[in-house]
Amino acid sequence: MKENLSLRLVTGVMATADAFLREGQKLFRPLGLTPAQYNVLNILAAQEGSISQRELGDHLVVDRSNVTGLLDRMETAGWVRREDDPDDRRVYRITLTAAGRKLWTRVHPHYLEIIAQVTRGLGTPAMRDCIVTLQQLEARAAQWKFPDDLDNERI
Amino acid sequence: MKENLSLRLVTGVMATADAFLREGQKLFRPLGLTPAQYNVLNILAAQEGSISQRELGDHLVVDRSNVTGLLDRMETAGWVRREDDPDDRRVYRITLTAAGRKLWTRVHPHYLEIIAQVTRGLGTPAMRDCIVTLQQLEARAAQWKFPDDLDNERI
DNA sequence: GAAGATTGAGCTCTCAATCTTT
DNA sequence: AAAGATTGAGAGCTCAATCTTC
């Protein structure tokens, strides 16, 4: 039973992330939030001043086109505000509204609590080791070598 | 710097899975495949005979409604076939077509190769430990305790 | 009534194309 | 030409509602 360890590891990462996302929705949904929107709230709450949509997209590691619709919905909900950048008329600066900050203040403790629950029982060394391994995986994934022959195989 | 280890772990899992998905698309896209469709191919290829949509959905850990559209597109592409179940007229039995199996045979080695690349340099114990930790996380995520007070907090 | 499959609405995501400003 | 933002098409996901069959 010398199973493919690498495959099991990668599959495990995907499955675990999937479970987190799935369960996270149960927390966010009753508040009218989606996981992606909670991410935005989180980034903006950590921000001192404002941030451009471009920067927000970089933080989210998401296509810029995605940020537009995301902010549209959050602006409609009243959690976020777009302001003109005085220095560059191409960019919008994004800030949390009072309602947005209040929402974040309410959700965030619950989120931390859930994370504490999920990791309860794990030892500090195990968590540290896992974090290191994950970082190595993420770094290596970002620079994997594409198989050249795939293009030629095209029918 | 006594950072929240739990938070970093969970965030790390999400970020790593995200990187995998993102890079995986680069492999699948030139073949006209999406990651979700590759998953279906994988499940069907491992299957001896046929499988119902319901079972397929369970394997994917996805809503049943999702399977319908997924199979619609794959059936159109000619990779998959829906057949009537002789015993139960409510269910469709799904099988790989010859083209579907051929596609899987072509992609699968590349996928394994990428996974091998990504995990290169990681020791067997580190991978084993990480897998165990991930399994614990996934199991705990599936049974986390929902904060009761959220509903009452609704404005 | 319960189970398998489907449909429709809403959100997230990618990519390609476009528009305005730099 | 390059950069920030937007739009539209296509895919995936969830949930709620519906249809047929058990």
PDB file of C-alpha atoms (C1' of nucleotides) in Angstrom, chain A residues 34 36-37 63 65-66 70 73 88-90, chain C residues 10-17 20-22:
ATOM      1  CA  THR A  34     -20.485  35.868   1.039  1.00  0.00           C
ATOM      2  CA  ALA A  36     -15.528  36.782  -0.955  1.00  0.00           C
ATOM      3  CA  GLN A  37     -17.237  39.827   0.544  1.00  0.00           C
ATOM      4  CA  ASP A  63      -8.875  39.183 -11.633  1.00  0.00           C
ATOM      5  CA  SER A  65     -12.735  42.474 -13.513  1.00  0.00           C
ATOM      6  CA  ASN A  66     -13.991  40.549 -10.545  1.00  0.00           C
ATOM      7  CA  LEU A  70     -17.974  42.540  -5.975  1.00  0.00           C
ATOM      8  CA  ARG A  73     -22.895  44.649  -4.672  1.00  0.00           C
ATOM      9  CA  ASP A  88      -5.294  60.048 -10.665  1.00  0.00           C
ATOM     10  CA  ARG A  89      -8.687  60.242 -12.290  1.00  0.00           C
ATOM     11  CA  ARG A  90      -8.483  56.624 -13.449  1.00  0.00           C
TER      12      ARG A  90
ATOM     13  C1'  DG C  10     -27.763  35.111  -7.511  1.00  0.00           C
ATOM     14  C1'  DC C  11     -22.750  35.190  -6.593  1.00  0.00           C
ATOM     15  C1'  DT C  12     -17.820  34.312  -7.826  1.00  0.00           C
ATOM     16  C1'  DC C  13     -14.420  33.512 -10.988  1.00  0.00           C
ATOM     17  C1'  DT C  14     -11.635  33.821 -15.701  1.00  0.00           C
ATOM     18  C1'  DC C  15     -10.658  35.720 -19.985  1.00  0.00           C
ATOM     19  C1'  DA C  16     -10.989  38.919 -23.797  1.00  0.00           C
ATOM     20  C1'  DA C  17     -12.386  43.282 -25.371  1.00  0.00           C
ATOM     21  C1'  DT C  20     -10.804  56.629 -20.190  1.00  0.00           C
ATOM     22  C1'  DT C  21      -6.879  58.594 -18.339  1.00  0.00           C
ATOM     23  C1'  DT C  22      -1.945  58.762 -17.926  1.00  0.00           C
TER      24       DT C  22
END
